[in-house]
Amino acid sequence: MDDPLVIAGREFGSRLITGTGGATNLAVLERALIASGTELTTVAMRRADAGGGTGVLDLLRKLGIEALPNTAGCRTAAEAVLTAQLAREALETNWVKLEVVADEDTLLPDPVELLDAAEQLVDQGFVVLAYTNDDPVLALKLEEIGCAAVMPLGSPIGTGLGIRNPHNIEMIVSRASVPIVLDAGIGTASDAALAMELGCSAVLLATAVTRAQDPERMAAAMRAAVEGGRLAALAGRIPQRFWAQASSPGRPLE
Amino acid sequence: MLIVINGEARQVAADATLAAVLQEFGVPERGVAVALDGAVVPRVLWPDTGLRPDATIEVLTAVQGG
């Protein structure tokens, strides 16, 4: 079935966006990325060591996977904007996963700084994919100021707690006219499937795969879950009922 | 004069350009970006960019993350 994910006019065959953080080494990451079927993967921006290489970029280039720079680690709009500008220069892409977190314990987005940074980056011509709280009000504001995709969390980064407020995600999806990507908190395949069943356009995950006991196998599981969840969402589930409803007609001896 | 590159203080010539300092630092051909005193400097401008004393240079690259 031809059902591409479209962000800012660009088509992706896979609705699974991955991260590259947390893998023990590049060989493990490579196998996981291939198994995931992803076409878009985040990378972080950090100080280059003297003479240091760019191994992860070389790997993504080899696999034909688009690198999506993020602003992970930024706490203020100013930091995030500069980091995005550096990423644009280093990676020759104007796409950015905007991430502005408030503190180390929660890693929750700081909504004030996030909105400020998003506005600046949209004004500067960036394609902004904004990592946000599962707040339907903020999600709509991010869309209105021009974000290309809005990416609400299921639960805090790296927790694997799944989608703590499915109703919020449904509310966000129901009003959105840009892709909604469930980002953060995915623990296992059923979480990814649920995200898609709730109507999300894609899922972004890293830790659930890279820190799984078998990253390659979990990547394959996530791929199947995203595809299954998407199909279920398009197929239209049956309404939930309180009492049972037989699927066979009548009774045999009546 | 003293400058700071990726958090490390370095002694450089008073007339050193950004390009010269970066070459000495060992910046790869691609995949990096540079901010001088908080503003991005495109690679094509490195040879023409001078430095003030106490200049702060950040050299960033993509790493595994997110």
XYZ file of C-alpha atoms in Angstrom:
320
model
C 0.000 0.000 0.000
C 1.414 3.350 -1.011
C 0.954 5.509 2.072
C 3.931 7.806 2.439
C 4.634 10.107 5.348
C 4.799 13.663 4.011
C 6.605 16.371 5.972
C 7.099 19.789 4.386
C 6.341 18.331 0.971
C 8.897 15.572 1.308
C 7.829 11.926 1.151
C 9.128 9.121 3.330
C 8.218 5.475 2.790
C 8.717 4.673 6.481
C 6.684 6.152 9.306
C 9.336 5.220 11.846
C 11.829 7.961 12.614
C 14.710 6.804 14.759
C 17.393 8.329 16.898
C 21.015 7.287 16.977
C 21.708 7.842 20.679
C 22.323 5.057 23.160
C 23.763 2.405 20.847
C 26.855 0.731 22.249
C 28.692 1.040 18.951
C 28.199 1.902 15.300
C 27.940 -1.739 14.181
C 24.987 -2.337 16.508
C 23.441 0.920 15.360
C 23.856 -0.017 11.713
C 22.056 -3.343 12.111
C 19.251 -1.675 14.070
C 18.814 1.108 11.521
C 18.587 -1.373 8.669
C 16.068 -3.527 10.557
C 13.957 -0.467 11.400
C 13.513 0.481 7.748
C 13.797 4.131 8.760
C 14.545 6.856 6.227
C 15.070 9.694 8.710
C 17.249 9.591 11.808
C 18.250 12.172 14.366
C 21.790 13.166 15.256
C 22.967 15.528 17.986
C 25.403 18.426 17.681
C 28.410 18.433 19.998
C 31.893 19.903 20.155
C 34.211 18.252 17.659
C 37.260 16.702 19.220
C 40.494 17.804 17.639
C 40.955 15.639 14.575
C 37.748 13.751 15.397
C 35.762 11.902 12.757
C 32.104 12.045 11.858
C 31.339 8.316 12.013
C 27.616 8.536 12.446
C 27.178 10.803 9.416
C 29.273 8.468 7.277
C 27.099 5.568 8.413
C 23.861 7.359 7.566
C 25.220 8.369 4.182
C 26.185 4.760 3.473
C 22.711 3.532 4.426
C 20.943 6.262 2.461
C 19.225 7.551 5.605
C 18.569 11.275 5.937
C 20.192 12.860 9.008
C 17.880 15.048 11.070
C 19.946 17.240 13.404
C 18.438 17.985 16.777
C 19.042 20.602 19.420
C 19.275 18.096 22.265
C 20.842 19.517 25.375
C 19.664 23.075 24.744
C 17.922 24.832 27.635
C 17.167 28.216 26.088
C 15.803 29.517 22.813
C 19.110 31.281 22.129
C 21.093 28.054 22.533
C 18.670 26.112 20.366
C 18.683 28.697 17.576
C 22.495 28.813 17.455
C 22.702 25.017 17.550
C 20.210 24.762 14.683
C 22.200 27.290 12.677
C 25.392 25.308 13.273
C 23.631 22.099 12.270
C 22.418 23.715 9.050
C 25.977 24.714 8.244
C 27.551 21.382 9.205
C 24.974 19.055 7.667
C 23.744 21.245 4.803
C 20.116 20.767 5.762
C 17.538 23.285 6.919
C 15.578 20.605 8.754
C 15.831 20.549 12.522
C 14.281 18.618 15.355
C 13.801 21.420 17.837
C 14.263 20.352 21.419
C 14.459 22.809 24.310
C 14.263 21.063 27.644
C 13.716 22.593 31.057
C 15.807 20.448 33.377
C 17.852 17.290 33.643
C 15.444 15.279 35.811
C 12.388 15.489 33.575
C 13.913 16.466 30.227
C 10.479 17.945 29.613
C 10.230 20.672 26.986
C 10.244 24.248 28.268
C 7.169 25.572 26.463
C 8.140 29.252 26.658
C 11.637 28.778 25.251
C 10.378 26.212 22.734
C 7.797 28.527 21.222
C 10.292 31.400 21.091
C 12.919 29.231 19.353
C 10.370 27.762 16.949
C 9.231 31.220 15.852
C 12.803 32.378 15.262
C 13.762 29.273 13.309
C 10.634 29.313 11.135
C 11.382 32.983 10.365
C 14.911 31.954 9.357
C 13.622 29.417 6.867
C 14.110 26.239 8.870
C 11.842 23.231 8.522
C 11.052 22.821 12.203
C 9.935 19.539 13.735
C 9.111 20.562 17.272
C 9.444 18.208 20.228
C 6.756 19.275 22.669
C 4.730 18.329 25.697
C 1.485 16.428 25.092
C -0.346 19.740 25.404
C -3.069 20.251 22.793
C -2.944 24.032 23.202
C 0.801 24.325 22.704
C 0.724 21.807 19.856
C -1.738 23.948 17.950
C 0.295 27.100 18.593
C 3.425 25.390 17.237
C 1.518 24.479 14.102
C 0.113 27.997 13.735
C 3.545 29.609 13.859
C 4.696 27.365 11.034
C 6.244 24.170 12.391
C 6.334 21.460 9.717
C 5.571 18.721 12.225
C 4.582 18.693 15.873
C 6.064 15.946 18.030
C 4.366 15.419 21.379
C 5.911 13.116 23.942
C 4.266 9.932 25.152
C 6.201 10.192 28.423
C 9.592 11.659 29.406
C 12.623 10.874 27.237
C 14.210 7.519 27.928
C 11.611 6.351 30.459
C 9.931 3.723 28.298
C 6.679 4.527 30.121
C 4.690 4.557 26.891
C 1.839 6.953 26.190
C 0.674 8.295 29.561
C -2.123 10.440 28.210
C -3.583 8.895 25.067
C -6.523 11.284 25.157
C -4.215 14.293 24.863
C -2.537 12.694 21.848
C -5.954 12.096 20.267
C -6.945 15.709 20.886
C -3.690 16.937 19.331
C -4.171 14.715 16.285
C -7.825 15.648 15.835
C -7.044 19.355 15.352
C -3.758 19.085 13.500
C -3.173 19.752 9.844
C 0.546 19.024 10.003
C 1.947 15.573 10.791
C 1.892 14.634 14.468
C 4.851 12.466 15.424
C 4.782 10.653 18.759
C 8.238 11.374 20.126
C 9.714 10.025 23.376
C 8.597 7.534 25.958
C 8.089 4.528 23.697
C 9.112 1.380 25.578
C 7.998 -1.487 23.423
C 6.205 -2.338 20.201
C 2.672 -1.991 21.552
C 3.407 1.630 22.515
C 4.399 2.400 18.931
C 1.324 0.631 17.585
C -0.894 2.593 19.983
C 0.612 5.872 18.820
C -0.317 5.059 15.253
C -3.790 3.824 16.272
C -4.361 7.154 18.014
C -3.820 8.790 14.639
C -0.211 9.892 14.781
C 1.484 10.181 11.401
C 4.755 8.688 12.607
C 6.718 7.592 15.662
C 10.153 8.804 16.701
C 12.097 6.595 19.076
C 15.675 5.803 20.008
C 16.249 4.371 23.468
C 13.597 1.663 23.125
C 15.680 0.191 20.312
C 19.258 1.162 21.061
C 19.132 0.089 24.708
C 17.032 -3.035 24.136
C 18.785 -6.322 24.830
C 18.622 -7.077 21.111
C 18.457 -3.732 19.294
C 18.184 -5.252 15.826
C 15.219 -7.418 16.763
C 13.499 -4.582 18.625
C 13.989 -2.340 15.586
C 12.209 -4.940 13.466
C 9.442 -5.099 16.085
C 9.007 -1.329 16.003
C 8.853 -1.333 12.235
C 6.104 -3.958 12.274
C 4.262 -2.167 15.087
C 4.237 1.164 13.273
C 3.015 -0.494 10.087
C 0.381 -2.489 11.986
C -0.822 0.512 13.944
C -1.067 2.603 10.810
C -3.083 -0.065 9.015
C -5.413 -0.392 12.005
C -5.915 3.368 12.149
C -6.813 3.479 8.473
C -9.004 0.369 8.729
C -11.177 1.819 11.480
C -11.564 -0.185 14.654
C -14.861 -1.530 15.957
C -16.548 0.496 18.653
C -15.944 -0.764 22.179
C -18.975 -2.392 23.834
C -19.812 -3.163 27.429
C -21.488 -6.563 26.800
C -20.400 -9.391 24.574
C -21.692 -9.667 21.039
C -21.629 -13.127 19.406
C -20.020 -13.351 16.024
C -21.899 -16.586 15.176
C -25.639 -16.425 14.461
C -28.150 -17.867 16.983
C -27.663 -21.247 18.767
C -27.252 -24.713 17.164
C -30.266 -26.461 18.811
C -32.863 -23.734 18.521
C 46.872 36.599 22.235
C 44.666 34.156 24.068
C 41.527 32.676 22.540
C 39.202 29.875 23.648
C 38.354 27.032 21.277
C 35.864 24.409 22.433
C 36.449 25.448 26.000
C 40.256 25.254 25.815
C 42.436 28.332 26.066
C 45.007 28.652 23.277
C 47.749 31.094 22.440
C 47.589 32.300 18.832
C 49.260 35.020 16.779
C 47.600 38.440 17.007
C 46.937 38.417 13.264
C 45.723 34.790 13.128
C 42.661 34.190 11.000
C 39.848 31.881 11.952
C 40.925 29.542 9.137
C 44.485 29.310 10.487
C 43.352 28.584 14.022
C 40.911 25.947 12.818
C 43.542 24.286 10.663
C 45.844 24.031 13.658
C 42.952 22.646 15.695
C 42.484 19.913 13.102
C 39.039 20.606 11.714
C 37.875 18.008 9.164
C 36.955 18.877 5.581
C 33.246 18.571 6.138
C 30.556 17.817 8.693
C 31.507 20.617 11.073
C 30.287 24.124 11.724
C 31.895 26.983 13.572
C 30.551 29.743 15.763
C 32.733 32.734 16.621
C 31.600 34.711 19.649
C 28.136 33.212 19.404
C 27.537 33.661 15.675
C 27.902 31.097 12.909
C 30.699 31.769 10.429
C 30.238 29.943 7.092
C 33.269 27.991 5.936
C 33.865 30.288 2.939
C 34.422 33.218 5.309
C 36.962 31.511 7.596
C 40.041 32.797 5.711
C 38.814 36.403 5.892
C 37.725 36.341 9.510
C 40.050 37.880 12.073
C 39.965 37.245 15.798
C 39.869 39.578 18.762
C 41.666 38.746 22.008
C 39.574 36.372 24.153
C 37.586 35.286 21.125
C 35.442 32.229 21.767
C 35.260 29.619 19.038
C 32.919 26.650 19.066
C 33.462 23.822 16.591
C 30.531 21.448 16.403
C 29.869 18.229 14.553
C 27.111 15.637 14.422
C 27.321 12.791 16.907
C 25.053 9.924 17.894
C 22.089 11.329 19.770
C 18.384 11.865 20.003
